[in-house]
Amino acid sequence: MRNNQVRLNNGMTIPIIGMGTYSFENDKKATEHAVQMALKMGYTHFDTAQVYGSEPALGNALNEAISNGLIERESIFVNSKLWCSHHHDPVSALKQTLKNLGMEYLDMYLVHWPIKLKPWVCHPLPKEEDFEQLDMETTWAGMEKCLEMGLCKGIGISNFSCKKIESLLDFASVPPAVNQVEMHPIWRQKKLRKLCSDYKIHVSAYSALGGPGNFWGSTAVVEHPIIQSIALKHEATPAQVALRWGLSKGASVIVKSFNEDRLKENIGALDLKLEDNDILEIEKMEQIKIMRGEYYVNQTTSPYKTIQHLWDDEI
């Protein structure tokens, strides 16, 4: 892949297009095959999480490529996440992730959500009785310990609002290097991008196409008339326009596809140049948050009683 990387606040660099490995079906063979295809096309940034169940398949594909001499471990960027039920012990959780991946270290380890669940809750849609009180200070101390032990090269967060970032920075010895959030042309995250820029926290965009194909996703981004019109003008695809928009805002974009043509299409966004007028047209699009996280909100056990509380009114 072309040398498209951005430098993080810890001195590391992150490739600006990443391959997501979340799959509702969690088909191990399909995941391995897709990662192998992606590597051949030049992808070097791979995103997973313990709750996705894709760590072993991703690790198998990457380790096979490393042992065959196709890539070196140092030339790829592997990102995984601390699931909500492991806030009590991030070090043990990361050791399990590394075992799943068959790797000695992660490039980036993120707190998946500002939510704490009971230790045995391993599914993404918790029940009301599954919540525990979040103590982010203790969680972050565990994340810093992971860094200190060399289990990862960088630590960050995911799904954190401006308010939650500022609260974290009040006690963090090591600031987060990355905040991975939903971001695309119809959920532009202007306020969050500004705050992250002020604190030199890199924004990484998940669901950079709106998450079509996921159980919660939408085709509203790629089917939007403005996106389609810009694509037509540039002889590009709507997906390429959406991804290029995210890149134009300084974000890295994580996009999940296991389809060979789509993988090629997505990486082709690197060759597209949008005009200032295209960006202005996109700014006119009505905004809607697709991944709302309703299942992390309840009146009794969750720390968040409303959706507005979860996102601190950034919704």
mmCIF file of C-alpha atoms in Angstrom:
data_model
loop_
_atom_site.group_PDB
_atom_site.id
_atom_site.type_symbol
_atom_site.label_atom_id
_atom_site.label_comp_id
_atom_site.label_asym_id
_atom_site.label_seq_id
_atom_site.Cartn_x
_atom_site.Cartn_y
_atom_site.Cartn_z
ATOM 1 C CA MET A 1 0.000 0.000 0.000
ATOM 2 C CA ARG A 2 1.174 3.557 -0.627
ATOM 3 C CA ASN A 3 2.987 5.053 2.327
ATOM 4 C CA ASN A 4 -0.090 6.563 3.956
ATOM 5 C CA GLN A 5 0.431 6.745 7.695
ATOM 6 C CA VAL A 6 -0.108 9.343 10.382
ATOM 7 C CA ARG A 7 1.997 9.887 13.472
ATOM 8 C CA LEU A 8 0.386 9.409 16.878
ATOM 9 C CA ASN A 9 1.079 11.316 20.093
ATOM 10 C CA ASN A 10 3.292 8.449 21.324
ATOM 11 C CA GLY A 11 5.583 8.570 18.274
ATOM 12 C CA MET A 12 4.061 5.512 16.559
ATOM 13 C CA THR A 13 2.527 5.671 13.098
ATOM 14 C CA ILE A 14 -0.856 4.211 12.114
ATOM 15 C CA PRO A 15 -1.819 3.256 8.534
ATOM 16 C CA ILE A 16 -4.784 5.387 7.487
ATOM 17 C CA ILE A 17 -6.860 2.555 5.999
ATOM 18 C CA GLY A 18 -7.570 -0.440 8.192
ATOM 19 C CA MET A 19 -9.414 -3.702 7.643
ATOM 20 C CA GLY A 20 -12.121 -4.467 10.202
ATOM 21 C CA THR A 21 -12.708 -8.107 11.145
ATOM 22 C CA TYR A 22 -16.039 -7.958 12.979
ATOM 23 C CA SER A 23 -18.467 -10.419 11.433
ATOM 24 C CA PHE A 24 -21.873 -11.401 12.767
ATOM 25 C CA GLU A 25 -21.380 -14.914 11.367
ATOM 26 C CA ASN A 26 -17.819 -15.145 12.776
ATOM 27 C CA ASP A 27 -16.739 -17.601 10.060
ATOM 28 C CA LYS A 28 -13.099 -18.401 10.871
ATOM 29 C CA LYS A 29 -12.145 -19.635 7.384
ATOM 30 C CA ALA A 30 -13.803 -16.666 5.652
ATOM 31 C CA THR A 31 -11.968 -14.270 7.974
ATOM 32 C CA GLU A 32 -8.593 -15.933 7.356
ATOM 33 C CA HIS A 33 -9.118 -15.908 3.589
ATOM 34 C CA ALA A 34 -10.144 -12.235 3.593
ATOM 35 C CA VAL A 35 -7.096 -11.221 5.664
ATOM 36 C CA GLN A 36 -4.821 -13.134 3.281
ATOM 37 C CA MET A 37 -6.380 -11.286 0.315
ATOM 38 C CA ALA A 38 -6.039 -7.952 2.118
ATOM 39 C CA LEU A 39 -2.356 -8.538 2.839
ATOM 40 C CA LYS A 40 -1.690 -9.212 -0.850
ATOM 41 C CA MET A 41 -3.393 -5.913 -1.737
ATOM 42 C CA GLY A 42 -1.170 -4.021 0.690
ATOM 43 C CA TYR A 43 -3.354 -3.643 3.778
ATOM 44 C CA THR A 44 -1.184 -3.384 6.890
ATOM 45 C CA HIS A 45 -3.682 -2.180 9.539
ATOM 46 C CA PHE A 46 -6.016 -4.794 11.053
ATOM 47 C CA ASP A 47 -8.705 -4.156 13.653
ATOM 48 C CA THR A 48 -10.191 -6.798 15.931
ATOM 49 C CA ALA A 49 -11.595 -7.162 19.468
ATOM 50 C CA GLN A 50 -11.972 -10.006 21.902
ATOM 51 C CA VAL A 51 -15.767 -9.780 21.731
ATOM 52 C CA TYR A 52 -15.720 -10.090 17.907
ATOM 53 C CA GLY A 53 -14.343 -13.625 18.158
ATOM 54 C CA SER A 54 -12.046 -12.899 15.201
ATOM 55 C CA GLU A 55 -8.716 -12.698 17.037
ATOM 56 C CA PRO A 56 -7.702 -16.358 16.388
ATOM 57 C CA ALA A 57 -8.535 -16.193 12.658
ATOM 58 C CA LEU A 58 -6.747 -12.854 12.228
ATOM 59 C CA GLY A 59 -3.725 -14.175 14.123
ATOM 60 C CA ASN A 60 -3.592 -17.367 12.033
ATOM 61 C CA ALA A 61 -3.652 -15.433 8.751
ATOM 62 C CA LEU A 62 -1.043 -12.886 9.870
ATOM 63 C CA ASN A 63 1.286 -15.461 11.419
ATOM 64 C CA GLU A 64 1.135 -17.620 8.314
ATOM 65 C CA ALA A 65 2.088 -14.604 6.181
ATOM 66 C CA ILE A 66 4.925 -13.761 8.585
ATOM 67 C CA SER A 67 6.284 -17.330 8.616
ATOM 68 C CA ASN A 68 6.087 -17.453 4.787
ATOM 69 C CA GLY A 69 8.129 -14.256 4.580
ATOM 70 C CA LEU A 70 5.313 -12.247 2.930
ATOM 71 C CA ILE A 71 5.362 -9.608 5.674
ATOM 72 C CA GLU A 72 7.313 -8.767 8.807
ATOM 73 C CA ARG A 73 5.565 -8.337 12.147
ATOM 74 C CA GLU A 74 6.982 -4.816 12.422
ATOM 75 C CA SER A 75 5.325 -3.747 9.157
ATOM 76 C CA ILE A 76 1.743 -4.451 10.290
ATOM 77 C CA PHE A 77 -0.438 -2.592 12.787
ATOM 78 C CA VAL A 78 -2.714 -4.812 14.877
ATOM 79 C CA ASN A 79 -5.387 -3.267 17.055
ATOM 80 C CA SER A 80 -7.649 -5.022 19.576
ATOM 81 C CA LYS A 81 -9.901 -3.955 22.429
ATOM 82 C CA LEU A 82 -10.559 -4.533 26.118
ATOM 83 C CA TRP A 83 -14.069 -5.925 26.396
ATOM 84 C CA CYS A 84 -16.426 -4.471 29.008
ATOM 85 C CA SER A 85 -16.279 -7.584 31.221
ATOM 86 C CA HIS A 86 -12.476 -7.316 31.608
ATOM 87 C CA HIS A 87 -12.191 -3.833 33.138
ATOM 88 C CA HIS A 88 -11.227 -5.471 36.444
ATOM 89 C CA ASP A 89 -8.020 -6.889 34.882
ATOM 90 C CA PRO A 90 -6.815 -5.432 31.552
ATOM 91 C CA VAL A 91 -3.437 -7.208 31.834
ATOM 92 C CA SER A 92 -4.997 -10.694 31.945
ATOM 93 C CA ALA A 93 -7.435 -9.726 29.172
ATOM 94 C CA LEU A 94 -4.606 -8.557 26.912
ATOM 95 C CA LYS A 95 -2.581 -11.690 27.642
ATOM 96 C CA GLN A 96 -5.590 -13.727 26.479
ATOM 97 C CA THR A 97 -5.919 -11.580 23.347
ATOM 98 C CA LEU A 98 -2.220 -12.151 22.571
ATOM 99 C CA LYS A 99 -2.699 -15.888 23.086
ATOM 100 C CA ASN A 100 -5.693 -15.789 20.708
ATOM 101 C CA LEU A 101 -3.622 -13.921 18.125
ATOM 102 C CA GLY A 102 -0.447 -15.950 18.669
ATOM 103 C CA MET A 103 1.503 -12.701 19.035
ATOM 104 C CA GLU A 104 3.911 -11.229 21.560
ATOM 105 C CA TYR A 105 2.502 -7.711 21.490
ATOM 106 C CA LEU A 106 -0.308 -5.544 20.102
ATOM 107 C CA ASP A 107 0.344 -2.268 18.349
ATOM 108 C CA MET A 108 -2.705 -0.640 19.930
ATOM 109 C CA TYR A 109 -5.036 -1.720 22.746
ATOM 110 C CA LEU A 110 -8.272 0.218 23.194
ATOM 111 C CA VAL A 111 -10.909 0.356 25.946
ATOM 112 C CA HIS A 112 -13.871 -0.823 23.850
ATOM 113 C CA TRP A 113 -16.617 1.132 25.684
ATOM 114 C CA PRO A 114 -16.825 3.283 28.839
ATOM 115 C CA ILE A 115 -18.955 0.478 30.302
ATOM 116 C CA LYS A 116 -18.115 -2.187 32.907
ATOM 117 C CA LEU A 117 -19.864 -5.558 32.863
ATOM 118 C CA LYS A 118 -19.602 -8.525 35.213
ATOM 119 C CA PRO A 119 -16.541 -10.725 34.511
ATOM 120 C CA TRP A 120 -18.476 -13.619 32.927
ATOM 121 C CA VAL A 121 -20.393 -11.492 30.368
ATOM 122 C CA CYS A 122 -18.799 -12.325 27.018
ATOM 123 C CA HIS A 123 -21.558 -11.240 24.611
ATOM 124 C CA PRO A 124 -22.026 -7.760 23.059
ATOM 125 C CA LEU A 125 -25.670 -7.262 24.092
ATOM 126 C CA PRO A 126 -25.786 -7.248 27.910
ATOM 127 C CA LYS A 127 -28.833 -7.864 30.060
ATOM 128 C CA GLU A 128 -29.857 -5.482 32.818
ATOM 129 C CA GLU A 129 -28.262 -7.627 35.520
ATOM 130 C CA ASP A 130 -24.881 -7.702 33.721
ATOM 131 C CA PHE A 131 -23.653 -4.187 34.610
ATOM 132 C CA GLU A 132 -21.145 -3.102 37.253
ATOM 133 C CA GLN A 133 -20.096 0.362 38.413
ATOM 134 C CA LEU A 134 -17.385 1.763 36.125
ATOM 135 C CA ASP A 135 -14.175 3.016 37.756
ATOM 136 C CA MET A 136 -12.277 4.362 34.761
ATOM 137 C CA GLU A 137 -9.298 5.388 36.870
ATOM 138 C CA THR A 138 -8.642 1.760 37.853
ATOM 139 C CA THR A 139 -9.285 0.545 34.293
ATOM 140 C CA TRP A 140 -6.841 3.056 32.835
ATOM 141 C CA ALA A 141 -4.183 2.159 35.424
ATOM 142 C CA GLY A 142 -4.516 -1.420 34.117
ATOM 143 C CA MET A 143 -4.151 -0.207 30.532
ATOM 144 C CA GLU A 144 -1.012 1.734 31.484
ATOM 145 C CA LYS A 145 0.316 -1.442 33.132
ATOM 146 C CA CYS A 146 -0.169 -3.304 29.811
ATOM 147 C CA LEU A 147 1.981 -0.650 28.159
ATOM 148 C CA GLU A 148 4.610 -0.770 30.898
ATOM 149 C CA MET A 149 4.860 -4.579 30.561
ATOM 150 C CA GLY A 150 5.415 -4.329 26.789
ATOM 151 C CA LEU A 151 2.211 -6.227 25.977
ATOM 152 C CA CYS A 152 1.223 -3.384 23.645
ATOM 153 C CA LYS A 153 2.941 -0.396 22.069
ATOM 154 C CA GLY A 154 0.082 2.047 22.488
ATOM 155 C CA ILE A 155 -3.167 2.435 24.430
ATOM 156 C CA GLY A 156 -6.347 4.243 23.531
ATOM 157 C CA ILE A 157 -10.110 4.346 23.802
ATOM 158 C CA SER A 158 -13.230 3.716 21.746
ATOM 159 C CA ASN A 159 -16.723 5.234 21.919
ATOM 160 C CA PHE A 160 -15.627 8.034 24.281
ATOM 161 C CA SER A 161 -17.373 11.422 24.175
ATOM 162 C CA CYS A 162 -15.583 14.768 24.677
ATOM 163 C CA LYS A 163 -16.633 14.845 28.338
ATOM 164 C CA LYS A 164 -15.399 11.299 28.969
ATOM 165 C CA ILE A 165 -12.054 12.072 27.314
ATOM 166 C CA GLU A 166 -11.551 15.183 29.450
ATOM 167 C CA SER A 167 -12.429 13.211 32.572
ATOM 168 C CA LEU A 168 -9.879 10.514 31.616
ATOM 169 C CA LEU A 169 -7.168 13.115 30.989
ATOM 170 C CA ASP A 170 -7.635 14.411 34.546
ATOM 171 C CA PHE A 171 -5.968 11.288 35.952
ATOM 172 C CA ALA A 172 -4.188 9.537 33.052
ATOM 173 C CA SER A 173 -0.383 9.357 33.303
ATOM 174 C CA VAL A 174 -0.342 8.264 29.646
ATOM 175 C CA PRO A 175 -2.918 10.011 27.440
ATOM 176 C CA PRO A 176 -4.830 7.862 24.936
ATOM 177 C CA ALA A 177 -3.177 7.784 21.504
ATOM 178 C CA VAL A 178 -6.395 6.898 19.630
ATOM 179 C CA ASN A 179 -10.157 7.310 20.027
ATOM 180 C CA GLN A 180 -11.978 4.907 17.699
ATOM 181 C CA VAL A 181 -15.530 6.104 17.079
ATOM 182 C CA GLU A 182 -18.342 5.896 14.570
ATOM 183 C CA MET A 183 -17.608 8.514 11.909
ATOM 184 C CA HIS A 184 -18.808 8.897 8.320
ATOM 185 C CA PRO A 185 -20.421 11.570 6.108
ATOM 186 C CA ILE A 186 -23.738 11.427 7.979
ATOM 187 C CA TRP A 187 -22.146 11.340 11.456
ATOM 188 C CA ARG A 188 -19.277 13.763 11.144
ATOM 189 C CA GLN A 189 -18.117 14.138 14.772
ATOM 190 C CA LYS A 190 -17.012 17.758 14.336
ATOM 191 C CA LYS A 191 -16.956 18.601 18.068
ATOM 192 C CA LEU A 192 -15.144 15.383 18.980
ATOM 193 C CA ARG A 193 -12.596 15.806 16.177
ATOM 194 C CA LYS A 194 -11.798 19.309 17.409
ATOM 195 C CA LEU A 195 -11.288 18.177 21.007
ATOM 196 C CA CYS A 196 -9.171 15.182 19.961
ATOM 197 C CA SER A 197 -7.078 17.472 17.761
ATOM 198 C CA ASP A 198 -6.534 19.846 20.713
ATOM 199 C CA TYR A 199 -5.222 16.934 22.815
ATOM 200 C CA LYS A 200 -3.356 15.272 19.906
ATOM 201 C CA ILE A 201 -5.559 12.156 20.138
ATOM 202 C CA HIS A 202 -5.934 10.498 16.739
ATOM 203 C CA VAL A 203 -9.505 9.767 15.623
ATOM 204 C CA SER A 204 -9.994 6.391 13.967
ATOM 205 C CA ALA A 205 -13.331 5.961 12.203
ATOM 206 C CA TYR A 206 -15.202 2.679 12.544
ATOM 207 C CA SER A 207 -18.271 2.045 10.384
ATOM 208 C CA ALA A 208 -16.721 4.520 7.968
ATOM 209 C CA LEU A 209 -19.400 3.476 5.444
ATOM 210 C CA GLY A 210 -22.226 3.325 8.017
ATOM 211 C CA GLY A 211 -21.765 -0.362 8.826
ATOM 212 C CA PRO A 212 -23.888 -1.883 6.004
ATOM 213 C CA GLY A 213 -24.197 -5.634 6.476
ATOM 214 C CA ASN A 214 -23.947 -5.442 10.278
ATOM 215 C CA PHE A 215 -27.044 -6.192 12.345
ATOM 216 C CA TRP A 216 -27.160 -2.516 13.400
ATOM 217 C CA GLY A 217 -25.712 -0.977 10.212
ATOM 218 C CA SER A 218 -27.253 1.133 7.456
ATOM 219 C CA THR A 219 -26.771 1.759 3.731
ATOM 220 C CA ALA A 220 -27.775 5.408 4.215
ATOM 221 C CA VAL A 221 -24.193 6.645 3.646
ATOM 222 C CA VAL A 222 -23.375 4.941 0.346
ATOM 223 C CA GLU A 223 -26.915 5.382 -1.009
ATOM 224 C CA HIS A 224 -27.100 9.105 -0.206
ATOM 225 C CA PRO A 225 -27.695 11.178 -3.382
ATOM 226 C CA ILE A 226 -24.900 13.644 -2.525
ATOM 227 C CA ILE A 227 -22.352 10.842 -2.087
ATOM 228 C CA GLN A 228 -23.563 9.166 -5.290
ATOM 229 C CA SER A 229 -23.362 12.438 -7.223
ATOM 230 C CA ILE A 230 -19.781 13.138 -6.067
ATOM 231 C CA ALA A 231 -18.816 9.555 -6.956
ATOM 232 C CA LEU A 232 -20.241 9.958 -10.462
ATOM 233 C CA LYS A 233 -18.353 13.213 -10.966
ATOM 234 C CA HIS A 234 -15.009 11.624 -10.018
ATOM 235 C CA GLU A 235 -15.655 8.254 -11.690
ATOM 236 C CA ALA A 236 -15.277 6.714 -8.248
ATOM 237 C CA THR A 237 -17.610 4.631 -6.090
ATOM 238 C CA PRO A 238 -19.778 5.973 -3.248
ATOM 239 C CA ALA A 239 -17.697 3.923 -0.774
ATOM 240 C CA GLN A 240 -14.499 5.559 -2.010
ATOM 241 C CA VAL A 241 -16.036 9.017 -1.617
ATOM 242 C CA ALA A 242 -17.169 8.265 1.950
ATOM 243 C CA LEU A 243 -13.755 6.880 2.921
ATOM 244 C CA ARG A 244 -11.875 9.740 1.270
ATOM 245 C CA TRP A 245 -14.045 12.200 3.212
ATOM 246 C CA GLY A 246 -12.954 10.555 6.491
ATOM 247 C CA LEU A 247 -9.302 10.653 5.410
ATOM 248 C CA SER A 248 -9.657 14.329 4.459
ATOM 249 C CA LYS A 249 -10.572 15.047 8.084
ATOM 250 C CA GLY A 250 -7.320 13.505 9.334
ATOM 251 C CA ALA A 251 -8.922 10.281 10.567
ATOM 252 C CA SER A 252 -7.877 6.745 9.780
ATOM 253 C CA VAL A 253 -10.791 4.679 8.462
ATOM 254 C CA ILE A 254 -11.629 1.111 9.447
ATOM 255 C CA VAL A 255 -13.802 -0.695 6.943
ATOM 256 C CA LYS A 256 -14.905 -4.289 7.060
ATOM 257 C CA SER A 257 -15.309 -6.361 3.937
ATOM 258 C CA PHE A 258 -14.401 -9.959 3.214
ATOM 259 C CA ASN A 259 -15.152 -9.525 -0.494
ATOM 260 C CA GLU A 260 -12.150 -9.245 -2.843
ATOM 261 C CA ASP A 261 -13.646 -6.564 -5.101
ATOM 262 C CA ARG A 262 -14.770 -4.490 -2.121
ATOM 263 C CA LEU A 263 -11.357 -4.764 -0.478
ATOM 264 C CA LYS A 264 -9.798 -3.404 -3.700
ATOM 265 C CA GLU A 265 -12.466 -0.721 -3.958
ATOM 266 C CA ASN A 266 -11.884 0.436 -0.371
ATOM 267 C CA ILE A 267 -8.116 0.737 -0.730
ATOM 268 C CA GLY A 268 -8.715 2.625 -3.980
ATOM 269 C CA ALA A 269 -10.000 5.534 -1.856
ATOM 270 C CA LEU A 270 -6.329 6.453 -1.373
ATOM 271 C CA ASP A 271 -6.147 7.500 -5.034
ATOM 272 C CA LEU A 272 -9.242 9.714 -4.967
ATOM 273 C CA LYS A 273 -8.953 13.476 -4.500
ATOM 274 C CA LEU A 274 -12.053 15.358 -3.363
ATOM 275 C CA GLU A 275 -12.514 19.030 -4.195
ATOM 276 C CA ASP A 276 -13.348 21.681 -1.602
ATOM 277 C CA ASN A 277 -16.834 21.906 -3.069
ATOM 278 C CA ASP A 278 -17.353 18.158 -2.538
ATOM 279 C CA ILE A 279 -16.505 18.563 1.142
ATOM 280 C CA LEU A 280 -18.926 21.496 1.416
ATOM 281 C CA GLU A 281 -21.700 19.402 -0.173
ATOM 282 C CA ILE A 282 -21.077 16.612 2.358
ATOM 283 C CA GLU A 283 -21.301 19.163 5.218
ATOM 284 C CA LYS A 284 -24.906 19.831 4.124
ATOM 285 C CA MET A 285 -25.990 16.221 4.695
ATOM 286 C CA GLU A 286 -28.393 15.615 7.556
ATOM 287 C CA GLN A 287 -26.678 13.827 10.441
ATOM 288 C CA ILE A 288 -27.764 10.622 12.116
ATOM 289 C CA LYS A 289 -25.873 8.353 14.503
ATOM 290 C CA ILE A 290 -26.302 4.737 13.456
ATOM 291 C CA MET A 291 -24.571 2.856 16.323
ATOM 292 C CA ARG A 292 -26.507 4.328 19.241
ATOM 293 C CA GLY A 293 -25.665 1.734 21.919
ATOM 294 C CA GLU A 294 -29.207 1.428 23.321
ATOM 295 C CA TYR A 295 -28.266 -1.885 24.962
ATOM 296 C CA TYR A 296 -25.816 -0.042 27.269
ATOM 297 C CA VAL A 297 -28.573 2.140 28.715
ATOM 298 C CA ASN A 298 -31.094 1.196 31.401
ATOM 299 C CA GLN A 299 -32.768 2.802 34.395
ATOM 300 C CA THR A 300 -31.456 0.511 37.131
ATOM 301 C CA THR A 301 -27.963 -0.980 36.703
ATOM 302 C CA SER A 302 -26.203 0.918 33.889
ATOM 303 C CA PRO A 303 -24.285 4.090 34.770
ATOM 304 C CA TYR A 304 -26.147 5.623 31.805
ATOM 305 C CA LYS A 305 -29.881 6.141 32.217
ATOM 306 C CA THR A 306 -30.431 7.647 28.761
ATOM 307 C CA ILE A 307 -28.776 7.607 25.327
ATOM 308 C CA GLN A 308 -27.961 11.308 25.823
ATOM 309 C CA HIS A 309 -26.129 10.428 29.064
ATOM 310 C CA LEU A 310 -24.091 7.691 27.341
ATOM 311 C CA TRP A 311 -22.899 10.125 24.655
ATOM 312 C CA ASP A 312 -23.015 13.264 26.856
ATOM 313 C CA ASP A 313 -25.542 14.885 24.525
ATOM 314 C CA GLU A 314 -23.253 14.446 21.496
ATOM 315 C CA ILE A 315 -26.096 12.756 19.647
#
